[in-house]
């Protein structure tokens, strides 16, 4: 057996400290909460509605914005045009600005006094205090994850394959749907999962636009500020459990969904590791946000 | 059928310069050139993948220079095949058929016919990621032929295959061409296409240096580059004076010609040169004393590089090498008949 290298031991210890830093608060929270509190909180209709609202607004926001975000990712990956670097920078902007500031920016855009707000009011839709507003706030902060992942996926599709398809008489749109999209699908799926997960965990931007109806991160904050840690903790644990269940379901489903698009073995191995890491990372962020 | 007129393309480190080519229907046209000579970029321009900076391309007298790639119906088989990894063999072949209004039965019939021609029927349901290079090549060919291309462009199709697969594919390509398919085949290996081509163009440094039948190219190469590139070792610029070809103003070869003077090229096949240890009295008019500068094994024997004032290469058998005890630095005599010296 090889003797452990000091280098590896130091790095492993440092890594263990980071893992402990993430896991310890979560375990501590679970230990500090009685099972009875969790069962009672899970029966609370306000909590149930809030979790359901959080999940479906995040799903809707991911699907709705993906329709435009995926073509944008394709353009950024495959075409050369002026201000491309600037656009790439703009896409990353929601990641770096404080989320409350992002919420204020989105509020200014969709409030009743804005052009879009007035226009939507005419058709009976008021974004402020509405799930549509929540979805917009979620999308604003989470869409960079989808665009960046999809752009990387499209960039990896060999140009030669797309040219070969054109050479075989396919139109550009057919090339997109039959070659580029299936070959980039693994990365796009990772991006969709990351966007969805990040949207679910959003608090800062959503609380500015829609305190009510309450998504779970807002509900946790509300219970904490109104009733204290004891009442906020069970909601947080249930939400974490829901996040984990969703994560496991998506993990189980994603290979099957991808398989129907793309079954290239080497590609699968290459992407699986990265996707697992990224999704795990986002879900850890979700947990921390939830607390 | 295909006319390329004054095509130029400036790339960062390479230029195509005023290229002109003409390919007739049914031709097996080979574009021969070293790596980086501009062969692939020319194929891409013909296929429409790359646009030329200037010049025009006519297909059946129609200007297609600005026609979209998907409208040209010029099939290109890429050097690395570009077979779609997410589709199985059958769906790869079916890809161009989806543009046509055919019934599922008709499509299946065509796929099966092509698969039979390419001898890949047993692979139809296989994933392309599990195929060998030779199998991928056949899939790529079948897929491109499904397009019913007006011209089939092949980019180094034999480059990465072993000898047996090369022979099989050569035979397959010959059959495809016999059925009337016009083919433009790009390669850097002249031996690969001697048996296939009915017309050859030599491309060097972005320009066409010579075009003609294989016989014209190999018997009368226009330049030292073409001679060397096509495997001819003894090619010299010469001046004809008194029925003798003077090379480098230093050495004179006697030859049979009805010309009396002029400048031209001299070609002597390496297998026509005789090596001996001492001067031999014979009917050969050209006898020179020289020294062996190198001995290199060749596919058909041993190449003896000699210095007789200029470099001459003789092709001999292994038995002769042993019998004469030839080695680098040995003094020898070179002789060849006047009828072996071609002046053109």
Coordinates of C-alpha atoms in Angstrom, one line a residue:
Chain A
X1 CA 0.0 0.0 0.0
X2 CA 1.3 3.5 -0.8
X3 CA 2.2 5.7 2.1
X4 CA -0.2 8.8 2.2
X5 CA 1.5 11.9 0.9
X6 CA 1.6 14.9 3.3
X7 CA 0.3 17.0 0.4
X8 CA -2.8 14.8 0.1
X9 CA -3.3 14.7 3.9
X10 CA -3.3 18.5 4.2
X11 CA -5.6 19.0 1.2
X12 CA -8.0 16.3 2.6
X13 CA -8.1 17.9 6.0
X14 CA -8.8 21.3 4.5
X15 CA -11.6 19.8 2.4
X16 CA -13.0 18.0 5.4
X17 CA -13.2 21.3 7.2
X18 CA -15.2 22.9 4.4
X19 CA -17.6 19.9 4.3
X20 CA -18.0 20.2 8.1
X21 CA -18.7 23.9 7.7
X22 CA -21.6 23.1 5.3
X23 CA -23.0 19.9 6.9
X24 CA -22.6 20.8 10.7
X25 CA -25.2 23.6 10.7
X26 CA -27.7 21.4 8.8
X27 CA -27.2 18.5 11.1
X28 CA -27.3 20.8 14.1
X29 CA -30.6 22.2 12.9
X30 CA -32.1 18.7 12.5
X31 CA -30.9 17.6 15.9
X32 CA -32.3 20.7 17.6
X33 CA -35.8 20.1 16.1
X34 CA -38.2 17.6 17.6
X35 CA -39.9 15.1 15.1
X36 CA -43.2 16.2 16.5
X37 CA -42.6 19.8 15.5
X38 CA -41.7 18.7 12.0
X39 CA -44.8 16.5 11.7
X40 CA -47.1 19.3 13.0
X41 CA -45.4 21.9 10.7
X42 CA -45.8 19.6 7.7
X43 CA -49.6 19.6 8.4
X44 CA -49.7 23.4 8.4
X45 CA -51.5 24.4 5.2
X46 CA -49.7 27.7 5.0
X47 CA -46.4 25.7 4.9
X48 CA -47.7 23.3 2.3
X49 CA -49.1 26.1 0.1
X50 CA -45.9 28.0 0.4
X51 CA -43.7 25.0 -0.6
X52 CA -46.0 24.2 -3.5
X53 CA -46.0 27.8 -4.6
X54 CA -42.1 27.9 -4.5
X55 CA -41.8 24.7 -6.5
X56 CA -44.2 25.5 -9.3
X57 CA -43.3 29.2 -9.7
X58 CA -39.7 28.1 -10.0
X59 CA -40.7 25.4 -12.6
X60 CA -42.8 27.9 -14.6
X61 CA -40.1 30.6 -14.5
X62 CA -37.5 28.1 -15.7
X63 CA -39.6 26.7 -18.6
X64 CA -40.9 30.2 -19.7
X65 CA -37.6 31.9 -19.7
X66 CA -35.7 28.9 -21.2
X67 CA -37.7 29.3 -24.4
X68 CA -35.8 32.6 -25.1
X69 CA -32.6 31.8 -23.1
X70 CA -31.7 28.7 -25.1
X71 CA -31.7 30.4 -28.5
X72 CA -29.7 33.3 -26.9
X73 CA -27.1 30.7 -25.6
X74 CA -26.9 29.2 -29.1
X75 CA -26.2 32.7 -30.6
X76 CA -23.5 33.4 -28.0
X77 CA -21.9 30.0 -28.6
X78 CA -22.0 29.9 -32.3
X79 CA -22.1 33.4 -33.8
X80 CA -19.7 36.2 -33.9
X81 CA -21.1 39.7 -33.5
X82 CA -20.4 43.1 -32.0
X83 CA -20.7 43.5 -28.3
X84 CA -20.8 39.7 -27.7
X85 CA -18.4 40.1 -24.7
X86 CA -20.6 42.9 -23.3
X87 CA -23.7 40.7 -23.6
X88 CA -21.8 37.8 -21.8
X89 CA -21.0 40.3 -19.0
X90 CA -24.6 41.5 -18.8
X91 CA -25.8 37.9 -18.5
X92 CA -23.5 37.4 -15.4
X93 CA -24.7 40.7 -13.8
X94 CA -27.6 39.1 -11.7
X95 CA -25.0 36.8 -10.1
X96 CA -22.9 39.7 -8.8
X97 CA -25.4 42.3 -7.8
X98 CA -27.1 42.0 -4.3
X99 CA -30.4 40.2 -4.7
X100 CA -32.4 42.9 -2.9
X101 CA -31.0 45.4 -5.4
X102 CA -32.0 43.0 -8.2
X103 CA -35.5 42.8 -6.7
X104 CA -35.8 46.6 -6.7
X105 CA -34.6 46.7 -10.3
X106 CA -37.2 44.1 -11.4
X107 CA -39.9 45.9 -9.3
X108 CA -39.2 49.1 -11.2
X109 CA -39.6 47.3 -14.4
X110 CA -42.8 45.5 -13.7
X111 CA -44.5 47.7 -11.1
X112 CA -47.9 49.3 -11.7
X113 CA -46.3 52.6 -12.8
X114 CA -44.0 51.0 -15.4
X115 CA -44.9 50.6 -19.1
X116 CA -45.0 46.7 -18.8
X117 CA -46.9 47.0 -15.5
X118 CA -49.6 49.2 -17.1
X119 CA -49.7 46.9 -20.1
X120 CA -50.2 43.8 -18.0
X121 CA -52.7 45.5 -15.8
X122 CA -54.9 46.1 -18.9
X123 CA -55.1 42.3 -19.3
X124 CA -55.8 41.8 -15.6
X125 CA -52.3 40.7 -14.6
X126 CA -50.5 42.6 -11.7
X127 CA -47.0 41.3 -11.2
X128 CA -46.5 42.8 -7.8
X129 CA -47.8 40.4 -5.1
X130 CA -48.5 37.8 -7.8
X131 CA -46.9 34.4 -8.6
X132 CA -45.9 35.9 -12.0
X133 CA -43.9 38.6 -10.2
X134 CA -42.3 35.9 -8.1
X135 CA -41.4 33.9 -11.2
X136 CA -39.9 37.1 -12.8
X137 CA -37.8 37.7 -9.7
X138 CA -36.6 34.1 -9.6
X139 CA -35.7 34.1 -13.3
X140 CA -33.8 37.4 -13.0
X141 CA -31.4 35.9 -10.5
X142 CA -31.2 32.4 -11.8
X143 CA -31.2 32.7 -15.6
X144 CA -27.4 33.2 -15.8
X145 CA -27.0 29.6 -14.7
X146 CA -29.0 28.3 -17.6
X147 CA -27.5 30.6 -20.2
X148 CA -24.0 29.9 -19.2
X149 CA -24.5 26.1 -19.1
X150 CA -26.3 26.0 -22.4
X151 CA -23.8 28.3 -24.1
X152 CA -21.0 26.0 -23.0
X153 CA -23.0 23.0 -24.3
X154 CA -23.6 24.5 -27.7
X155 CA -19.9 25.6 -27.9
X156 CA -18.9 22.0 -27.5
X157 CA -21.0 20.8 -30.4
X158 CA -18.4 20.4 -33.3
X159 CA -19.1 22.9 -36.0
X160 CA -18.2 20.1 -38.5
X161 CA -21.3 18.1 -37.5
X162 CA -23.5 21.2 -38.1
X163 CA -21.8 21.8 -41.4
X164 CA -22.2 18.2 -42.4
X165 CA -26.0 18.4 -41.7
X166 CA -26.3 21.6 -43.8
X167 CA -24.3 19.8 -46.5
X168 CA -26.9 17.0 -46.4
X169 CA -29.6 19.5 -47.3
X170 CA -30.9 20.3 -43.8
X171 CA -32.2 23.9 -43.2
X172 CA -30.5 25.9 -40.3
X173 CA -33.5 25.3 -38.1
X174 CA -33.5 21.6 -38.7
X175 CA -29.8 21.5 -37.9
X176 CA -30.5 23.3 -34.6
X177 CA -33.3 20.9 -33.6
X178 CA -31.7 17.7 -34.8
X179 CA -28.0 18.2 -34.3
X180 CA -27.1 21.2 -32.0
X181 CA -29.9 20.9 -29.5
X182 CA -29.6 17.1 -28.9
X183 CA -25.8 17.3 -28.7
X184 CA -25.9 20.2 -26.2
X185 CA -28.8 18.7 -24.3
X186 CA -26.8 17.4 -21.3
X187 CA -25.4 20.8 -20.6
X188 CA -28.8 22.5 -21.2
X189 CA -30.5 20.1 -18.7
X190 CA -27.8 20.8 -16.1
X191 CA -28.5 24.5 -16.7
X192 CA -32.3 24.0 -16.4
X193 CA -31.8 22.1 -13.1
X194 CA -29.5 24.7 -11.8
X195 CA -31.8 27.5 -12.8
X196 CA -34.8 25.8 -11.1
X197 CA -32.8 25.1 -7.9
X198 CA -31.5 28.6 -7.7
X199 CA -35.0 30.0 -8.3
X200 CA -36.4 27.9 -5.5
X201 CA -33.9 29.3 -3.0
X202 CA -34.3 32.9 -3.9
X203 CA -35.3 35.3 -1.1
X204 CA -33.9 38.8 -1.6
X205 CA -35.4 39.6 -5.0
X206 CA -38.7 37.9 -4.3
X207 CA -39.3 39.6 -1.0
X208 CA -39.1 43.0 -2.6
X209 CA -41.6 42.1 -5.4
X210 CA -44.0 39.7 -3.6
X211 CA -44.0 39.3 0.2
X212 CA -47.3 37.7 -0.3
X213 CA -48.1 35.1 -1.5
X214 CA -45.2 33.7 0.5
X215 CA -42.7 31.4 -1.0
X216 CA -40.9 29.2 1.5
X217 CA -37.7 31.2 1.9
X218 CA -39.9 34.3 2.7
X219 CA -42.1 32.2 5.1
X220 CA -39.0 30.9 6.9
X221 CA -37.9 34.6 7.3
X222 CA -41.3 35.7 8.4
X223 CA -41.6 32.9 11.1
X224 CA -38.1 33.7 12.3
X225 CA -38.6 37.4 12.6
X226 CA -42.1 37.1 14.1
X227 CA -41.9 33.9 16.3
X228 CA -38.2 33.1 16.6
X229 CA -35.8 30.3 15.6
X230 CA -37.9 27.5 17.1
X231 CA -40.8 28.2 14.7
X232 CA -38.6 28.9 11.6
X233 CA -36.5 25.7 12.0
X234 CA -39.1 23.0 11.2
X235 CA -40.2 24.9 8.0
X236 CA -36.5 25.1 7.0
X237 CA -36.0 21.4 7.6
X238 CA -39.2 20.5 5.6
X239 CA -38.1 22.7 2.7
X240 CA -34.6 21.2 2.7
X241 CA -36.2 17.7 2.6
X242 CA -38.4 18.8 -0.3
X243 CA -35.3 20.2 -2.1
X244 CA -33.5 16.9 -1.6
X245 CA -36.5 14.9 -2.9
X246 CA -36.7 17.1 -6.0
X247 CA -32.9 16.8 -6.4
X248 CA -33.1 13.0 -6.2
X249 CA -36.1 12.9 -8.7
X250 CA -34.3 15.1 -11.1
X251 CA -31.1 13.1 -10.7
X252 CA -33.0 9.9 -11.5
X253 CA -34.9 11.5 -14.4
X254 CA -32.2 13.5 -16.1
X255 CA -30.2 10.5 -17.6
X256 CA -33.5 9.1 -19.0
X257 CA -34.5 12.5 -20.5
X258 CA -31.0 13.0 -21.9
X259 CA -30.8 9.5 -23.3
X260 CA -33.7 10.3 -25.6
X261 CA -31.7 13.2 -27.0
X262 CA -28.2 12.1 -26.8
X263 CA -26.5 8.8 -26.0
X264 CA -22.9 9.4 -26.8
X265 CA -21.0 7.4 -24.2
X266 CA -17.9 9.5 -23.8
X267 CA -19.9 12.7 -23.6
X268 CA -22.1 11.1 -21.0
X269 CA -19.2 10.3 -18.7
X270 CA -17.6 13.7 -19.2
X271 CA -20.7 15.6 -18.4
X272 CA -22.0 13.5 -15.6
X273 CA -19.2 14.4 -13.2
X274 CA -19.5 18.1 -13.8
X275 CA -23.3 18.1 -13.7
X276 CA -23.3 16.3 -10.4
X277 CA -20.8 18.7 -8.9
X278 CA -22.7 21.8 -10.1
X279 CA -26.1 20.5 -9.0
X280 CA -24.8 19.5 -5.6
X281 CA -23.2 23.0 -5.3
X282 CA -26.5 24.7 -6.1
X283 CA -28.4 22.6 -3.7
X284 CA -26.0 23.4 -0.9
X285 CA -26.5 27.1 -1.8
X286 CA -30.2 26.4 -1.6
X287 CA -29.9 24.9 1.9
X288 CA -27.8 27.8 3.2
X289 CA -30.2 30.3 1.7
X290 CA -33.1 28.5 3.3
X291 CA -31.6 28.9 6.7
Chain B
X1 CA -20.1 20.0 -65.4
X2 CA -18.2 21.9 -62.6
X3 CA -16.2 25.0 -63.5
X4 CA -14.1 26.8 -61.0
X5 CA -13.0 30.2 -62.2
X6 CA -10.4 32.4 -60.6
X7 CA -11.2 31.4 -57.0
X8 CA -9.2 33.2 -54.4
X9 CA -9.4 33.0 -50.6
X10 CA -7.3 34.8 -48.1
X11 CA -6.9 33.0 -44.8
X12 CA -4.7 34.2 -41.9
X13 CA -1.8 32.0 -42.7
X14 CA -2.7 30.7 -46.2
X15 CA -4.1 31.9 -49.5
X16 CA -5.8 30.2 -52.5
X17 CA -4.7 32.1 -55.6
X18 CA -6.8 32.4 -58.8
X19 CA -7.7 28.7 -58.9
X20 CA -9.2 27.4 -62.1
X21 CA -10.5 23.8 -62.5
X22 CA -12.8 22.0 -64.8
X23 CA -14.5 18.7 -63.9
X24 CA -16.6 16.7 -66.4
X25 CA -19.6 14.6 -65.6
X26 CA -18.5 11.1 -64.6
X27 CA -14.9 12.1 -63.9
X28 CA -12.9 10.7 -61.0
X29 CA -11.0 13.8 -60.4
X30 CA -8.2 13.7 -57.9
X31 CA -6.8 16.8 -56.3
X32 CA -3.3 15.9 -55.2
X33 CA -1.2 18.1 -52.9
X34 CA 0.8 18.1 -49.7
X35 CA -0.8 18.8 -46.4
X36 CA -1.6 22.5 -46.1
X37 CA -1.7 23.0 -49.9
X38 CA -5.3 24.2 -49.9
X39 CA -7.1 21.0 -50.9
X40 CA -9.6 20.9 -48.1
X41 CA -10.4 24.6 -48.2
X42 CA -11.1 24.2 -52.0
X43 CA -13.5 21.3 -51.3
X44 CA -15.2 23.4 -48.6
X45 CA -15.6 26.3 -51.2
X46 CA -17.1 23.9 -53.7
X47 CA -19.5 22.5 -51.1
X48 CA -20.5 26.0 -50.0
X49 CA -19.2 25.6 -46.4
X50 CA -16.7 28.4 -47.0
X51 CA -17.2 31.4 -49.2
X52 CA -14.5 32.5 -51.6
X53 CA -13.2 36.1 -51.5
X54 CA -13.4 36.3 -55.3
X55 CA -14.1 34.1 -58.3
X56 CA -17.0 32.0 -59.4
X57 CA -18.2 28.4 -59.4
X58 CA -20.5 27.0 -62.1
X59 CA -22.3 23.7 -61.8
X60 CA -24.0 22.6 -65.0
X61 CA -23.5 26.1 -66.3
X62 CA -25.4 27.6 -63.3
X63 CA -23.5 30.1 -61.1
X64 CA -23.6 28.6 -57.6
X65 CA -21.0 30.8 -56.0
X66 CA -23.6 32.4 -53.7
X67 CA -26.0 29.5 -53.4
X68 CA -26.7 28.2 -49.9
X69 CA -24.9 25.1 -48.8
X70 CA -28.1 23.1 -48.2
X71 CA -29.3 23.9 -51.8
X72 CA -26.2 22.8 -53.7
X73 CA -26.6 19.1 -53.5
X74 CA -22.8 18.6 -53.5
X75 CA -22.1 15.9 -51.0
X76 CA -18.9 16.1 -48.9
X77 CA -17.5 13.2 -47.0
X78 CA -15.3 14.8 -44.3
X79 CA -11.8 13.4 -43.5
X80 CA -13.0 12.5 -40.0
X81 CA -16.4 11.4 -41.3
X82 CA -18.5 13.8 -39.2
X83 CA -21.0 11.0 -38.5
X84 CA -23.7 12.1 -36.0
X85 CA -22.8 10.5 -32.7
X86 CA -26.4 10.7 -31.3
X87 CA -28.0 8.9 -34.2
X88 CA -27.6 5.2 -35.1
X89 CA -26.3 4.1 -38.5
X90 CA -29.8 3.9 -40.0
X91 CA -30.8 7.4 -38.9
X92 CA -27.5 8.8 -40.1
X93 CA -28.2 7.4 -43.6
X94 CA -31.8 8.6 -43.4
X95 CA -30.8 12.1 -42.5
X96 CA -30.7 13.6 -46.0
X97 CA -33.8 11.6 -47.0
X98 CA -35.9 13.5 -44.6
X99 CA -35.7 16.5 -47.0
X100 CA -37.5 14.5 -49.6
X101 CA -41.2 13.7 -49.8
X102 CA -40.8 10.0 -49.6
X103 CA -43.0 7.4 -47.9
X104 CA -41.5 5.5 -45.0
X105 CA -41.4 2.4 -47.2
X106 CA -39.5 4.2 -49.9
X107 CA -37.0 5.7 -47.4
X108 CA -36.4 2.3 -45.9
X109 CA -35.9 0.8 -49.3
X110 CA -33.3 3.4 -50.1
X111 CA -31.5 3.0 -46.8
X112 CA -31.3 -0.8 -47.3
X113 CA -30.1 -0.4 -50.9
X114 CA -27.3 2.0 -49.8
X115 CA -26.4 -0.2 -46.8
X116 CA -26.1 -3.2 -49.1
X117 CA -23.9 -1.3 -51.6
X118 CA -21.6 -0.2 -48.7
X119 CA -21.8 -3.6 -47.1
X120 CA -23.1 -2.2 -43.8
X121 CA -26.5 -3.8 -43.6
X122 CA -25.5 -5.6 -40.4
X123 CA -24.6 -2.3 -38.7
X124 CA -27.9 -0.5 -39.4
X125 CA -29.1 -0.5 -35.8
X126 CA -25.7 0.0 -34.2
X127 CA -24.6 3.2 -32.4
X128 CA -22.0 5.0 -34.5
X129 CA -19.8 5.4 -31.4
X130 CA -19.1 1.7 -31.5
X131 CA -17.9 1.6 -35.1
X132 CA -14.4 1.3 -36.5
X133 CA -12.8 3.8 -38.8
X134 CA -13.6 1.7 -41.9
X135 CA -17.2 1.2 -40.9
X136 CA -17.6 4.9 -40.1
X137 CA -16.2 5.7 -43.5
X138 CA -18.8 3.5 -45.2
X139 CA -21.6 5.0 -43.1
X140 CA -20.5 8.6 -44.1
X141 CA -20.4 7.5 -47.7
X142 CA -23.8 5.9 -47.6
X143 CA -25.2 9.0 -45.9
X144 CA -23.8 11.3 -48.5
X145 CA -24.9 9.1 -51.4
X146 CA -28.4 9.2 -49.9
X147 CA -28.4 12.9 -50.9
X148 CA -28.0 11.8 -54.5
X149 CA -25.3 14.4 -54.9
X150 CA -24.5 16.0 -58.2
X151 CA -20.8 15.7 -57.2
X152 CA -19.3 13.6 -54.4
X153 CA -16.4 15.3 -52.6
X154 CA -14.1 13.1 -50.7
X155 CA -11.6 14.6 -48.3
X156 CA -8.7 12.2 -47.7
X157 CA -11.0 9.2 -47.6
X158 CA -8.3 6.6 -47.3
X159 CA -5.9 8.4 -45.0
X160 CA -6.7 6.7 -41.8
X161 CA -7.4 3.2 -43.0
X162 CA -5.1 0.1 -43.0
X163 CA -4.0 -1.5 -46.3
X164 CA -6.8 -4.1 -46.6
X165 CA -9.5 -1.5 -45.8
X166 CA -7.9 0.9 -48.3
X167 CA -8.1 -1.7 -51.1
X168 CA -11.8 -2.5 -50.2
X169 CA -12.7 1.2 -50.2
X170 CA -10.8 1.9 -53.4
X171 CA -12.8 -0.9 -55.1
X172 CA -16.0 0.6 -53.6
X173 CA -15.2 4.1 -54.9
X174 CA -14.4 2.7 -58.3
X175 CA -17.8 1.0 -58.4
X176 CA -19.6 4.2 -57.3
X177 CA -17.8 6.2 -60.1
X178 CA -18.6 3.5 -62.7
X179 CA -22.3 4.0 -62.0
X180 CA -21.8 7.6 -63.2
X181 CA -21.1 9.4 -60.0
X182 CA -18.8 12.4 -60.5
X183 CA -16.2 12.3 -57.8
X184 CA -13.6 14.9 -56.6
X185 CA -11.1 13.1 -54.3
X186 CA -8.6 15.0 -52.3
X187 CA -5.4 13.3 -51.1
X188 CA -1.7 13.8 -50.4
X189 CA -0.8 10.3 -51.5
X190 CA -0.3 9.8 -55.2
X191 CA -0.1 6.0 -54.9
X192 CA -3.5 5.9 -53.3
X193 CA -5.2 7.2 -56.5
X194 CA -3.2 6.0 -59.5
X195 CA -5.8 3.3 -60.1
X196 CA -8.8 5.5 -59.5
X197 CA -8.2 8.9 -61.2
X198 CA -9.0 9.7 -64.8
X199 CA -8.0 13.3 -64.2
X200 CA -5.5 14.8 -61.7
X201 CA -4.8 18.3 -60.6
X202 CA -1.6 19.0 -58.6
X203 CA -2.2 21.8 -56.0
X204 CA 0.7 23.4 -54.2
X205 CA 0.8 26.4 -52.0
X206 CA -2.7 27.5 -52.9
X207 CA -2.3 27.2 -56.7
X208 CA -2.9 24.5 -59.3
X209 CA 0.5 23.6 -60.8
X210 CA -0.6 21.0 -63.3
X211 CA -3.8 19.4 -64.6
X212 CA -4.1 16.4 -66.8
X213 CA -4.6 12.6 -67.1
X214 CA -2.5 10.4 -64.7
X215 CA -0.3 9.5 -67.7
X216 CA 0.3 13.2 -68.6
X217 CA 1.2 14.1 -65.0
X218 CA 3.4 11.1 -64.3
X219 CA 5.1 11.0 -67.7
X220 CA 5.5 14.7 -68.1
X221 CA 5.6 16.5 -64.7
X222 CA 5.9 20.2 -65.2
X223 CA 8.0 21.0 -62.2
X224 CA 10.5 19.5 -59.8
X225 CA 7.9 19.7 -57.1
X226 CA 5.4 17.6 -59.1
X227 CA 8.1 15.1 -60.1
X228 CA 9.2 14.6 -56.5
X229 CA 5.6 14.6 -55.2
X230 CA 4.5 11.9 -57.7
X231 CA 7.4 9.7 -56.8
X232 CA 9.8 10.6 -59.7
X233 CA 13.3 10.9 -58.3
X234 CA 15.4 11.8 -61.4
X235 CA 13.9 15.0 -62.8
X236 CA 16.1 17.9 -63.9
X237 CA 15.8 21.2 -65.8
X238 CA 18.0 20.9 -68.8
X239 CA 19.2 22.6 -72.0
X240 CA 19.4 20.6 -75.2
X241 CA 22.6 21.0 -77.2
X242 CA 23.9 18.7 -79.9
X243 CA 21.5 15.8 -79.0
X244 CA 22.7 16.1 -75.4
X245 CA 20.8 17.4 -72.4
X246 CA 23.1 19.7 -70.3
X247 CA 22.2 19.8 -66.7
X248 CA 23.5 22.6 -64.4
X249 CA 26.0 23.4 -67.1
X250 CA 28.1 20.6 -65.7
X251 CA 26.9 17.2 -66.9
X252 CA 25.6 16.0 -70.2
X253 CA 23.1 13.1 -70.8
X254 CA 23.0 11.6 -74.3
X255 CA 19.4 11.0 -75.5
X256 CA 17.3 10.1 -78.5
X257 CA 15.5 13.1 -79.8
X258 CA 14.6 14.8 -83.1
X259 CA 15.1 18.2 -81.5
X260 CA 18.4 20.0 -81.8
X261 CA 18.2 22.7 -79.1
X262 CA 15.9 24.2 -76.5
X263 CA 15.2 24.2 -72.9
X264 CA 13.1 21.6 -71.1
X265 CA 12.9 18.9 -68.5
X266 CA 14.8 15.6 -68.3
X267 CA 13.3 12.5 -66.7
X268 CA 15.0 9.2 -66.0
X269 CA 13.2 6.4 -64.3
X270 CA 15.2 5.1 -61.3
X271 CA 14.6 1.5 -62.4
X272 CA 16.3 2.2 -65.7
X273 CA 19.6 3.1 -64.0
X274 CA 22.3 0.3 -63.8
X275 CA 24.9 0.3 -61.1
X276 CA 28.2 -1.6 -61.4
X277 CA 31.5 -1.7 -59.5
X278 CA 33.5 -1.1 -62.7
X279 CA 32.8 0.6 -66.0
X280 CA 31.0 -1.9 -68.2
X281 CA 31.3 -1.8 -72.0
X282 CA 27.7 -1.9 -73.3
X283 CA 25.3 -0.2 -75.7
X284 CA 24.5 2.4 -72.9
X285 CA 25.8 5.8 -74.0
X286 CA 25.5 7.4 -70.5
X287 CA 28.3 6.2 -68.2
X288 CA 29.3 8.1 -65.1
X289 CA 31.6 7.5 -62.2
X290 CA 30.0 8.4 -58.8
X291 CA 29.8 7.7 -55.1
X292 CA 26.9 6.3 -53.1
X293 CA 25.5 9.0 -50.8
X294 CA 22.6 7.0 -49.3
X295 CA 20.8 3.7 -49.3
X296 CA 17.1 3.7 -48.5
X297 CA 14.6 0.7 -48.6
X298 CA 11.6 1.5 -50.9
X299 CA 8.3 -0.4 -51.3
X300 CA 9.6 -2.1 -54.5
X301 CA 13.3 -2.5 -53.7
X302 CA 16.2 -0.5 -52.5
X303 CA 16.9 3.1 -53.6
X304 CA 20.6 4.0 -54.1
X305 CA 21.3 7.7 -54.0
X306 CA 24.4 8.5 -55.9
X307 CA 26.4 11.7 -56.6
X308 CA 27.8 11.9 -60.2
X309 CA 28.0 15.7 -60.1
X310 CA 24.2 15.8 -59.7
X311 CA 22.1 13.4 -57.6
X312 CA 20.8 10.3 -59.4
X313 CA 18.7 7.7 -57.8
X314 CA 18.7 4.0 -58.9
X315 CA 16.2 1.4 -57.9
X316 CA 17.7 -2.1 -57.4
X317 CA 16.8 -5.4 -55.8
X318 CA 18.0 -6.5 -52.4
X319 CA 19.9 -9.3 -54.1
X320 CA 21.9 -6.8 -56.2
X321 CA 22.7 -4.8 -53.1
X322 CA 24.2 -7.9 -51.5
X323 CA 25.9 -9.1 -54.7
X324 CA 27.6 -5.8 -55.4
X325 CA 28.3 -5.2 -51.6
X326 CA 27.0 -1.6 -51.9
X327 CA 27.5 0.7 -49.0
X328 CA 27.4 4.4 -48.3
X329 CA 30.6 6.1 -49.6
X330 CA 31.5 3.3 -52.1
X331 CA 32.7 4.4 -55.6
X332 CA 30.5 3.0 -58.3
X333 CA 29.7 3.4 -62.0
X334 CA 26.3 4.5 -63.3
X335 CA 25.0 3.7 -66.7
X336 CA 21.7 4.1 -68.7
X337 CA 20.7 4.0 -72.3
X338 CA 20.0 7.2 -74.3
X339 CA 16.5 5.9 -74.9
X340 CA 15.8 6.0 -71.1
X341 CA 16.3 9.8 -71.0
X342 CA 13.1 11.6 -71.7
X343 CA 13.3 15.2 -72.7
X344 CA 10.1 17.3 -72.8

